[in-house]
mmCIF file of N, CA and C in Angstrom:
data_model
loop_
_atom_site.group_PDB
_atom_site.id
_atom_site.type_symbol
_atom_site.label_atom_id
_atom_site.label_comp_id
_atom_site.label_asym_id
_atom_site.label_seq_id
_atom_site.Cartn_x
_atom_site.Cartn_y
_atom_site.Cartn_z
ATOM 1 N N MET I 1 -57.705 -71.985 -9.340
ATOM 2 C CA MET I 1 -58.526 -71.191 -8.433
ATOM 3 C C MET I 1 -58.891 -71.889 -7.092
ATOM 4 N N ARG I 2 -58.714 -73.393 -7.125
ATOM 5 C CA ARG I 2 -59.031 -74.195 -5.712
ATOM 6 C C ARG I 2 -57.886 -73.915 -4.752
ATOM 7 N N LEU I 3 -56.816 -73.605 -5.162
ATOM 8 C CA LEU I 3 -55.583 -73.629 -4.352
ATOM 9 C C LEU I 3 -55.705 -72.742 -3.046
ATOM 10 N N PRO I 4 -56.194 -71.517 -3.105
ATOM 11 C CA PRO I 4 -56.342 -70.780 -1.762
ATOM 12 C C PRO I 4 -57.316 -71.319 -0.827
ATOM 13 N N LEU I 5 -58.434 -71.699 -1.270
ATOM 14 C CA LEU I 5 -59.344 -72.437 -0.349
ATOM 15 C C LEU I 5 -58.987 -73.676 0.242
ATOM 16 N N ALA I 6 -58.296 -74.596 -0.653
ATOM 17 C CA ALA I 6 -57.789 -75.822 -0.397
ATOM 18 C C ALA I 6 -56.629 -75.598 0.671
ATOM 19 N N ILE I 7 -55.738 -74.761 0.505
ATOM 20 C CA ILE I 7 -54.638 -74.610 1.385
ATOM 21 C C ILE I 7 -55.020 -74.042 2.627
ATOM 22 N N SER I 8 -56.156 -73.248 2.648
ATOM 23 C CA SER I 8 -56.654 -72.615 4.032
ATOM 24 C C SER I 8 -57.343 -73.696 4.754
ATOM 25 N N LEU I 9 -58.199 -74.568 4.227
ATOM 26 C CA LEU I 9 -58.758 -75.588 4.820
ATOM 27 C C LEU I 9 -57.655 -76.648 5.429
ATOM 28 N N LEU I 10 -56.887 -77.128 4.435
ATOM 29 C CA LEU I 10 -55.756 -78.043 4.765
ATOM 30 C C LEU I 10 -54.974 -77.468 6.057
ATOM 31 N N GLY I 11 -54.545 -76.242 5.917
ATOM 32 C CA GLY I 11 -53.649 -75.770 6.897
ATOM 33 C C GLY I 11 -54.473 -75.519 8.178
ATOM 34 N N HIS I 12 -55.725 -75.053 8.249
ATOM 35 C CA HIS I 12 -56.401 -75.140 9.536
ATOM 36 C C HIS I 12 -56.428 -76.419 10.213
ATOM 37 N N GLY I 13 -56.777 -77.527 9.251
ATOM 38 C CA GLY I 13 -56.867 -78.856 9.815
ATOM 39 C C GLY I 13 -55.585 -79.207 10.503
ATOM 40 N N LEU I 14 -54.408 -79.209 9.684
ATOM 41 C CA LEU I 14 -53.211 -79.831 10.053
ATOM 42 C C LEU I 14 -52.589 -79.176 11.313
ATOM 43 N N VAL I 15 -52.649 -77.872 11.423
ATOM 44 C CA VAL I 15 -51.967 -77.168 12.532
ATOM 45 C C VAL I 15 -52.890 -77.589 14.040
ATOM 46 N N ARG I 16 -54.076 -77.903 13.653
ATOM 47 C CA ARG I 16 -54.806 -78.155 14.773
ATOM 48 C C ARG I 16 -54.773 -79.763 15.318
ATOM 49 N N LEU I 17 -54.389 -80.651 14.372
ATOM 50 C CA LEU I 17 -54.293 -82.008 14.674
ATOM 51 C C LEU I 17 -53.265 -82.354 15.884
ATOM 52 N N PRO I 18 -52.023 -81.737 15.797
ATOM 53 C CA PRO I 18 -51.060 -82.120 16.947
ATOM 54 C C PRO I 18 -51.522 -81.761 18.367
ATOM 55 N N LYS I 19 -52.524 -80.688 18.404
ATOM 56 C CA LYS I 19 -52.958 -80.170 19.692
ATOM 57 C C LYS I 19 -54.442 -80.218 19.660
ATOM 58 N N LEU I 20 -54.870 -81.422 19.362
ATOM 59 C CA LEU I 20 -56.331 -81.835 19.184
ATOM 60 C C LEU I 20 -57.196 -81.579 20.415
ATOM 61 N N THR I 21 -56.500 -82.246 21.672
ATOM 62 C CA THR I 21 -57.249 -82.090 22.762
ATOM 63 C C THR I 21 -57.390 -80.706 23.169
ATOM 64 N N SER I 22 -56.302 -79.936 23.369
ATOM 65 C CA SER I 22 -56.344 -78.537 23.597
ATOM 66 C C SER I 22 -57.194 -77.715 22.810
ATOM 67 N N PHE I 23 -57.182 -78.001 21.400
ATOM 68 C CA PHE I 23 -57.999 -77.256 20.509
ATOM 69 C C PHE I 23 -59.448 -77.364 20.820
ATOM 70 N N ALA I 24 -59.979 -78.725 21.166
ATOM 71 C CA ALA I 24 -61.407 -79.054 21.251
ATOM 72 C C ALA I 24 -61.658 -78.258 22.657
ATOM 73 N N GLU I 25 -61.028 -78.359 23.665
ATOM 74 C CA GLU I 25 -61.265 -77.901 25.052
ATOM 75 C C GLU I 25 -61.243 -76.395 24.950
ATOM 76 N N GLY I 26 -60.420 -75.790 24.208
ATOM 77 C CA GLY I 26 -60.264 -74.353 23.803
ATOM 78 C C GLY I 26 -61.756 -74.042 23.140
ATOM 79 N N MET I 27 -62.311 -74.666 22.220
ATOM 80 C CA MET I 27 -63.498 -74.334 21.665
ATOM 81 C C MET I 27 -64.597 -74.318 22.555
ATOM 82 N N VAL I 28 -64.528 -75.136 23.590
ATOM 83 C CA VAL I 28 -65.584 -75.280 24.639
ATOM 84 C C VAL I 28 -65.499 -74.060 25.358
ATOM 85 N N SER I 29 -64.454 -73.612 25.949
ATOM 86 C CA SER I 29 -64.208 -72.463 26.710
ATOM 87 C C SER I 29 -64.528 -71.306 26.023
ATOM 88 N N SER I 30 -64.187 -71.066 24.845
ATOM 89 C CA SER I 30 -64.415 -69.886 23.990
ATOM 90 C C SER I 30 -65.896 -69.662 23.616
ATOM 91 N N MET I 31 -66.491 -70.860 23.934
ATOM 92 C CA MET I 31 -68.108 -70.769 23.367
ATOM 93 C C MET I 31 -69.099 -70.878 24.797
ATOM 94 N N GLU I 32 -68.381 -70.523 25.876
ATOM 95 C CA GLU I 32 -69.189 -70.789 26.993
ATOM 96 C C GLU I 32 -70.506 -70.026 27.029
ATOM 97 N N SER I 33 -70.620 -68.935 26.389
ATOM 98 C CA SER I 33 -71.728 -68.078 26.433
ATOM 99 C C SER I 33 -72.687 -68.601 25.246
ATOM 100 N N SER I 34 -72.314 -69.462 24.497
ATOM 101 C CA SER I 34 -73.211 -70.091 23.380
ATOM 102 C C SER I 34 -74.509 -70.821 24.016
ATOM 103 N N ILE I 35 -75.392 -70.807 23.207
ATOM 104 C CA ILE I 35 -76.559 -71.621 23.523
ATOM 105 C C ILE I 35 -76.399 -73.110 23.188
ATOM 106 N N LEU I 36 -75.374 -73.353 22.520
ATOM 107 C CA LEU I 36 -74.935 -74.674 22.174
ATOM 108 C C LEU I 36 -74.515 -75.557 23.335
ATOM 109 N N PRO I 37 -74.837 -76.757 23.407
ATOM 110 C CA PRO I 37 -74.377 -77.677 24.511
ATOM 111 C C PRO I 37 -72.911 -77.818 24.453
ATOM 112 N N GLY I 38 -72.397 -77.920 25.581
ATOM 113 C CA GLY I 38 -70.805 -77.885 25.779
ATOM 114 C C GLY I 38 -70.466 -79.436 25.081
ATOM 115 N N GLY I 39 -71.094 -80.397 25.185
ATOM 116 C CA GLY I 39 -70.764 -81.744 24.780
ATOM 117 C C GLY I 39 -70.652 -81.809 23.281
ATOM 118 N N LEU I 40 -71.684 -81.130 22.746
ATOM 119 C CA LEU I 40 -71.874 -80.866 21.077
ATOM 120 C C LEU I 40 -70.508 -80.151 20.706
ATOM 121 N N ILE I 41 -70.162 -79.130 21.380
ATOM 122 C CA ILE I 41 -68.980 -78.312 20.838
ATOM 123 C C ILE I 41 -67.770 -79.076 21.014
ATOM 124 N N LEU I 42 -67.640 -79.717 22.128
ATOM 125 C CA LEU I 42 -66.364 -80.612 22.344
ATOM 126 C C LEU I 42 -66.263 -81.687 21.216
ATOM 127 N N ALA I 43 -67.372 -82.434 21.058
ATOM 128 C CA ALA I 43 -67.368 -83.330 19.935
ATOM 129 C C ALA I 43 -66.992 -82.721 18.556
ATOM 130 N N PHE I 44 -67.728 -81.587 18.275
ATOM 131 C CA PHE I 44 -67.366 -80.948 17.200
ATOM 132 C C PHE I 44 -65.790 -80.603 16.970
ATOM 133 N N GLY I 45 -65.366 -80.004 18.098
ATOM 134 C CA GLY I 45 -63.894 -79.515 18.217
ATOM 135 C C GLY I 45 -62.904 -80.689 17.863
ATOM 136 N N PHE I 46 -63.292 -81.975 18.348
ATOM 137 C CA PHE I 46 -62.637 -83.025 17.901
ATOM 138 C C PHE I 46 -62.494 -83.556 16.507
ATOM 139 N N ILE I 47 -63.603 -83.275 15.909
ATOM 140 C CA ILE I 47 -63.755 -83.793 14.473
ATOM 141 C C ILE I 47 -63.401 -82.630 13.517
ATOM 142 N N LEU I 48 -63.513 -81.328 13.946
ATOM 143 C CA LEU I 48 -63.261 -80.262 12.904
ATOM 144 C C LEU I 48 -61.967 -80.371 12.155
ATOM 145 N N PRO I 49 -60.954 -80.488 12.871
ATOM 146 C CA PRO I 49 -59.718 -80.579 12.290
ATOM 147 C C PRO I 49 -59.549 -81.588 11.106
ATOM 148 N N PHE I 50 -60.169 -82.838 11.432
ATOM 149 C CA PHE I 50 -60.059 -83.780 10.440
ATOM 150 C C PHE I 50 -60.837 -83.419 9.122
ATOM 151 N N ILE I 51 -62.121 -82.934 9.433
ATOM 152 C CA ILE I 51 -62.947 -82.485 8.372
ATOM 153 C C ILE I 51 -62.351 -81.402 7.476
ATOM 154 N N GLU I 52 -61.607 -80.496 8.145
ATOM 155 C CA GLU I 52 -60.875 -79.262 7.390
ATOM 156 C C GLU I 52 -59.935 -79.905 6.681
ATOM 157 N N ALA I 53 -59.011 -80.815 7.093
ATOM 158 C CA ALA I 53 -57.873 -81.404 6.452
ATOM 159 C C ALA I 53 -58.197 -82.303 5.216
ATOM 160 N N VAL I 54 -59.200 -83.143 5.617
ATOM 161 C CA VAL I 54 -59.699 -83.908 4.424
ATOM 162 C C VAL I 54 -60.300 -83.079 3.191
ATOM 163 N N LEU I 55 -61.180 -81.940 3.681
ATOM 164 C CA LEU I 55 -61.813 -81.320 2.540
ATOM 165 C C LEU I 55 -60.576 -80.575 1.825
ATOM 166 N N GLY I 56 -59.587 -80.024 2.452
ATOM 167 C CA GLY I 56 -58.686 -79.216 2.028
ATOM 168 C C GLY I 56 -57.729 -80.145 1.040
ATOM 169 N N LEU I 57 -57.467 -81.350 1.443
ATOM 170 C CA LEU I 57 -56.721 -82.236 0.722
ATOM 171 C C LEU I 57 -57.444 -82.498 -0.636
ATOM 172 N N LEU I 58 -58.661 -83.031 -0.477
ATOM 173 C CA LEU I 58 -59.514 -83.375 -1.568
ATOM 174 C C LEU I 58 -59.557 -82.367 -2.684
ATOM 175 N N LEU I 59 -59.722 -81.105 -2.153
ATOM 176 C CA LEU I 59 -59.973 -80.000 -2.922
ATOM 177 C C LEU I 59 -58.683 -79.726 -3.792
ATOM 178 N N LEU I 60 -57.414 -79.720 -3.053
ATOM 179 C CA LEU I 60 -56.285 -79.546 -3.602
ATOM 180 C C LEU I 60 -56.003 -80.490 -4.684
ATOM 181 N N LEU I 61 -56.353 -81.854 -4.481
ATOM 182 C CA LEU I 61 -56.119 -82.917 -5.582
ATOM 183 C C LEU I 61 -57.305 -82.593 -6.694
ATOM 184 N N GLY I 62 -58.258 -82.009 -6.434
ATOM 185 C CA GLY I 62 -59.434 -82.003 -7.515
ATOM 186 C C GLY I 62 -60.224 -83.147 -7.523
ATOM 187 N N TYR I 63 -60.232 -83.834 -6.405
ATOM 188 C CA TYR I 63 -61.202 -84.962 -6.379
ATOM 189 C C TYR I 63 -62.620 -84.742 -6.107
ATOM 190 N N GLN I 64 -63.578 -84.977 -6.940
ATOM 191 C CA GLN I 64 -64.949 -84.709 -6.600
ATOM 192 C C GLN I 64 -65.229 -83.403 -6.094
ATOM 193 N N THR I 65 -64.578 -82.351 -6.891
ATOM 194 C CA THR I 65 -64.719 -80.962 -6.702
ATOM 195 C C THR I 65 -66.164 -80.466 -6.244
ATOM 196 N N ARG I 66 -66.996 -80.841 -7.092
ATOM 197 C CA ARG I 66 -68.433 -80.303 -6.808
ATOM 198 C C ARG I 66 -68.867 -80.737 -5.306
ATOM 199 N N TYR I 67 -68.614 -81.889 -4.986
ATOM 200 C CA TYR I 67 -69.060 -82.508 -3.577
ATOM 201 C C TYR I 67 -68.399 -81.987 -2.601
ATOM 202 N N ILE I 68 -66.954 -81.670 -2.914
ATOM 203 C CA ILE I 68 -66.153 -81.132 -1.817
ATOM 204 C C ILE I 68 -66.493 -79.760 -1.482
ATOM 205 N N LEU I 69 -66.896 -79.071 -2.598
ATOM 206 C CA LEU I 69 -67.497 -77.628 -2.480
ATOM 207 C C LEU I 69 -68.640 -77.635 -1.447
ATOM 208 N N TYR I 70 -69.572 -78.582 -1.849
ATOM 209 C CA TYR I 70 -70.708 -78.730 -1.123
ATOM 210 C C TYR I 70 -70.372 -78.932 0.358
ATOM 211 N N GLY I 71 -69.359 -79.878 0.616
ATOM 212 C CA GLY I 71 -68.965 -80.082 2.046
ATOM 213 C C GLY I 71 -68.310 -78.829 2.832
ATOM 214 N N ALA I 72 -67.559 -77.963 1.861
ATOM 215 C CA ALA I 72 -67.012 -76.806 2.424
ATOM 216 C C ALA I 72 -68.017 -75.789 2.810
ATOM 217 N N LEU I 73 -69.034 -75.666 2.065
ATOM 218 C CA LEU I 73 -70.161 -74.740 2.225
ATOM 219 C C LEU I 73 -70.956 -75.162 3.427
ATOM 220 N N ALA I 74 -71.358 -76.523 3.557
ATOM 221 C CA ALA I 74 -71.862 -76.927 4.790
ATOM 222 C C ALA I 74 -71.147 -76.696 6.013
ATOM 223 N N LEU I 75 -69.849 -76.970 6.022
ATOM 224 C CA LEU I 75 -68.937 -76.630 7.043
ATOM 225 C C LEU I 75 -68.770 -75.215 7.529
ATOM 226 N N MET I 76 -68.894 -74.275 6.363
ATOM 227 C CA MET I 76 -68.836 -72.868 6.767
ATOM 228 C C MET I 76 -70.194 -72.422 7.321
ATOM 229 N N GLY I 77 -71.313 -73.104 6.906
ATOM 230 C CA GLY I 77 -72.509 -72.721 7.452
ATOM 231 C C GLY I 77 -72.579 -73.084 9.059
ATOM 232 N N ILE I 78 -72.083 -74.247 9.460
ATOM 233 C CA ILE I 78 -71.880 -74.729 10.790
ATOM 234 C C ILE I 78 -71.056 -73.726 11.585
ATOM 235 N N LEU I 79 -70.005 -73.458 11.093
ATOM 236 C CA LEU I 79 -69.046 -72.414 11.655
ATOM 237 C C LEU I 79 -69.705 -71.093 11.924
ATOM 238 N N ILE I 80 -70.392 -70.771 10.952
ATOM 239 C CA ILE I 80 -71.063 -69.329 10.925
ATOM 240 C C ILE I 80 -72.097 -69.375 12.040
ATOM 241 N N LEU I 81 -72.832 -70.460 11.973
ATOM 242 C CA LEU I 81 -73.891 -70.677 13.184
ATOM 243 C C LEU I 81 -73.194 -70.623 14.577
ATOM 244 N N GLY I 82 -72.189 -71.233 14.792
ATOM 245 C CA GLY I 82 -71.581 -71.340 16.017
ATOM 246 C C GLY I 82 -70.942 -69.997 16.422
ATOM 247 N N SER I 83 -70.204 -69.287 15.399
ATOM 248 C CA SER I 83 -69.450 -67.964 15.707
ATOM 249 C C SER I 83 -70.680 -67.037 16.066
ATOM 250 N N SER I 84 -71.901 -67.110 15.427
ATOM 251 C CA SER I 84 -73.037 -66.157 15.572
ATOM 252 C C SER I 84 -73.528 -66.367 17.037
ATOM 253 N N THR I 85 -73.537 -67.414 17.517
ATOM 254 C CA THR I 85 -74.105 -67.770 18.862
ATOM 255 C C THR I 85 -73.264 -67.018 19.933
ATOM 256 N N ILE I 86 -72.073 -66.840 19.792
ATOM 257 C CA ILE I 86 -71.186 -65.954 20.608
ATOM 258 C C ILE I 86 -70.835 -64.547 20.142
ATOM 259 N N GLU I 87 -71.496 -64.334 19.076
ATOM 260 C CA GLU I 87 -71.318 -62.737 18.640
ATOM 261 C C GLU I 87 -69.900 -62.490 18.273
ATOM 262 N N ASN I 88 -69.267 -63.566 17.671
ATOM 263 C CA ASN I 88 -67.988 -63.303 17.111
ATOM 264 C C ASN I 88 -67.970 -63.029 15.651
ATOM 265 N N TRP I 89 -68.175 -61.742 15.487
ATOM 266 C CA TRP I 89 -68.479 -61.225 14.111
ATOM 267 C C TRP I 89 -67.161 -61.271 13.246
ATOM 268 N N GLY I 90 -66.023 -61.073 13.814
ATOM 269 C CA GLY I 90 -64.804 -61.282 13.022
ATOM 270 C C GLY I 90 -64.640 -62.631 12.492
ATOM 271 N N ALA I 91 -64.884 -63.607 13.156
ATOM 272 C CA ALA I 91 -64.796 -65.115 12.721
ATOM 273 C C ALA I 91 -65.863 -65.328 11.587
ATOM 274 N N VAL I 92 -67.118 -64.618 11.907
ATOM 275 C CA VAL I 92 -68.212 -64.826 10.924
ATOM 276 C C VAL I 92 -67.866 -64.132 9.483
ATOM 277 N N GLN I 93 -67.138 -63.165 9.756
ATOM 278 C CA GLN I 93 -66.634 -62.294 8.508
ATOM 279 C C GLN I 93 -65.595 -63.321 7.783
ATOM 280 N N ALA I 94 -64.708 -63.957 8.343
ATOM 281 C CA ALA I 94 -63.761 -64.697 7.642
ATOM 282 C C ALA I 94 -64.541 -66.027 7.004
ATOM 283 N N GLN I 95 -65.439 -66.531 7.885
ATOM 284 C CA GLN I 95 -66.118 -67.752 7.391
ATOM 285 C C GLN I 95 -67.096 -67.429 6.217
ATOM 286 N N LEU I 96 -67.611 -66.124 6.225
ATOM 287 C CA LEU I 96 -68.424 -65.804 5.157
ATOM 288 C C LEU I 96 -67.518 -65.601 3.782
ATOM 289 N N PHE I 97 -66.393 -65.156 4.048
ATOM 290 C CA PHE I 97 -65.441 -64.994 2.955
ATOM 291 C C PHE I 97 -65.029 -66.300 2.315
ATOM 292 N N HIS I 98 -64.694 -67.238 3.160
ATOM 293 C CA HIS I 98 -64.543 -68.700 2.592
ATOM 294 C C HIS I 98 -65.811 -69.183 2.012
ATOM 295 N N GLY I 99 -66.931 -68.989 2.534
ATOM 296 C CA GLY I 99 -68.064 -69.386 1.868
ATOM 297 C C GLY I 99 -68.395 -68.885 0.480
ATOM 298 N N ILE I 100 -68.214 -67.455 0.425
ATOM 299 C CA ILE I 100 -68.400 -66.759 -0.785
ATOM 300 C C ILE I 100 -67.404 -67.306 -1.920
ATOM 301 N N TYR I 101 -66.090 -67.684 -1.456
ATOM 302 C CA TYR I 101 -65.084 -68.043 -2.280
ATOM 303 C C TYR I 101 -65.504 -69.411 -2.837
ATOM 304 N N ALA I 102 -66.018 -70.323 -1.924
ATOM 305 C CA ALA I 102 -66.597 -71.681 -2.338
ATOM 306 C C ALA I 102 -67.619 -71.558 -3.337
ATOM 307 N N VAL I 103 -68.570 -70.639 -3.111
ATOM 308 C CA VAL I 103 -69.662 -70.546 -4.049
ATOM 309 C C VAL I 103 -69.190 -70.022 -5.365
ATOM 310 N N ALA I 104 -68.160 -68.976 -5.287
ATOM 311 C CA ALA I 104 -67.593 -68.630 -6.714
ATOM 312 C C ALA I 104 -66.798 -69.849 -7.345
ATOM 313 N N LEU I 105 -66.021 -70.658 -6.643
ATOM 314 C CA LEU I 105 -65.425 -71.751 -7.444
ATOM 315 C C LEU I 105 -66.580 -72.758 -7.867
ATOM 316 N N TYR I 106 -67.565 -72.983 -7.082
ATOM 317 C CA TYR I 106 -68.688 -73.819 -7.664
ATOM 318 C C TYR I 106 -69.281 -73.338 -8.788
ATOM 319 N N TRP I 107 -69.627 -71.980 -9.021
ATOM 320 C CA TRP I 107 -70.015 -71.363 -10.093
ATOM 321 C C TRP I 107 -69.160 -71.529 -11.308
ATOM 322 N N PHE I 108 -67.756 -71.182 -11.089
ATOM 323 C CA PHE I 108 -66.867 -71.424 -12.224
ATOM 324 C C PHE I 108 -66.790 -72.838 -12.589
ATOM 325 N N TRP I 109 -66.905 -73.827 -11.573
ATOM 326 C CA TRP I 109 -66.713 -75.122 -11.921
ATOM 327 C C TRP I 109 -67.957 -75.739 -12.910
ATOM 328 N N GLU I 110 -68.976 -75.319 -12.558
ATOM 329 C CA GLU I 110 -70.271 -75.562 -13.208
ATOM 330 C C GLU I 110 -70.250 -75.001 -14.604
ATOM 331 N N ASN I 111 -69.931 -73.687 -14.724
ATOM 332 C CA ASN I 111 -69.892 -73.192 -16.017
ATOM 333 C C ASN I 111 -68.757 -73.835 -16.869
ATOM 334 N N LYS I 112 -67.638 -74.173 -16.321
ATOM 335 C CA LYS I 112 -66.608 -74.804 -17.056
ATOM 336 C C LYS I 112 -67.199 -76.287 -17.856
ATOM 337 N N ARG I 113 -67.902 -76.761 -16.759
ATOM 338 C CA ARG I 113 -68.475 -78.314 -17.187
ATOM 339 C C ARG I 113 -69.422 -78.032 -18.216
ATOM 340 N N SER I 114 -70.374 -77.065 -18.257
ATOM 341 C CA SER I 114 -71.521 -76.842 -19.105
ATOM 342 C C SER I 114 -71.009 -76.216 -20.462
ATOM 343 N N ASN I 115 -69.896 -75.753 -20.383
ATOM 344 C CA ASN I 115 -69.374 -74.998 -21.683
ATOM 345 C C ASN I 115 -68.548 -76.004 -22.490
ATOM 346 N N THR I 116 -68.167 -77.176 -21.998
ATOM 347 C CA THR I 116 -67.371 -78.183 -22.789
ATOM 348 C C THR I 116 -68.294 -78.981 -23.771
ATOM 349 N N THR I 117 -67.777 -79.158 -24.721
ATOM 350 C CA THR I 117 -68.517 -79.736 -25.926
ATOM 351 C C THR I 117 -67.793 -81.173 -25.990
ATOM 352 N N THR I 118 -68.821 -82.048 -26.305
ATOM 353 C CA THR I 118 -68.431 -83.380 -26.636
ATOM 354 C C THR I 118 -68.333 -83.732 -28.055
ATOM 355 N N VAL I 119 -67.143 -84.242 -28.468
ATOM 356 C CA VAL I 119 -67.021 -84.789 -29.768
ATOM 357 C C VAL I 119 -67.461 -86.151 -29.998
ATOM 358 N N VAL I 120 -68.355 -86.352 -30.943
ATOM 359 C CA VAL I 120 -69.092 -87.641 -31.264
ATOM 360 C C VAL I 120 -68.366 -88.294 -32.356
#
């Protein structure tokens, strides 16, 4: 179940890395009407692809799944906040879907962990 979210995050990050400067500057221009400061948006635009790629890769590998899902949920929250400030409801919808999927993964992960029995 981790695969779709992991590939989505990894793919988002990897396609943006080769064009990092234009991606970050594009974020600034697309968020001109936002109440968020342009410098903050620019800095976030430069680190976002790395965060997405790392979260996606670690989720794909199954490393520290609980904490990676926390990170993915936090990232979705930040992205939803930013998209809301410019009233980009289509992006909010996609980000909400990613967030809901991450919550479902977390729920299944925790239930799987709590239902395993230890043989003494």
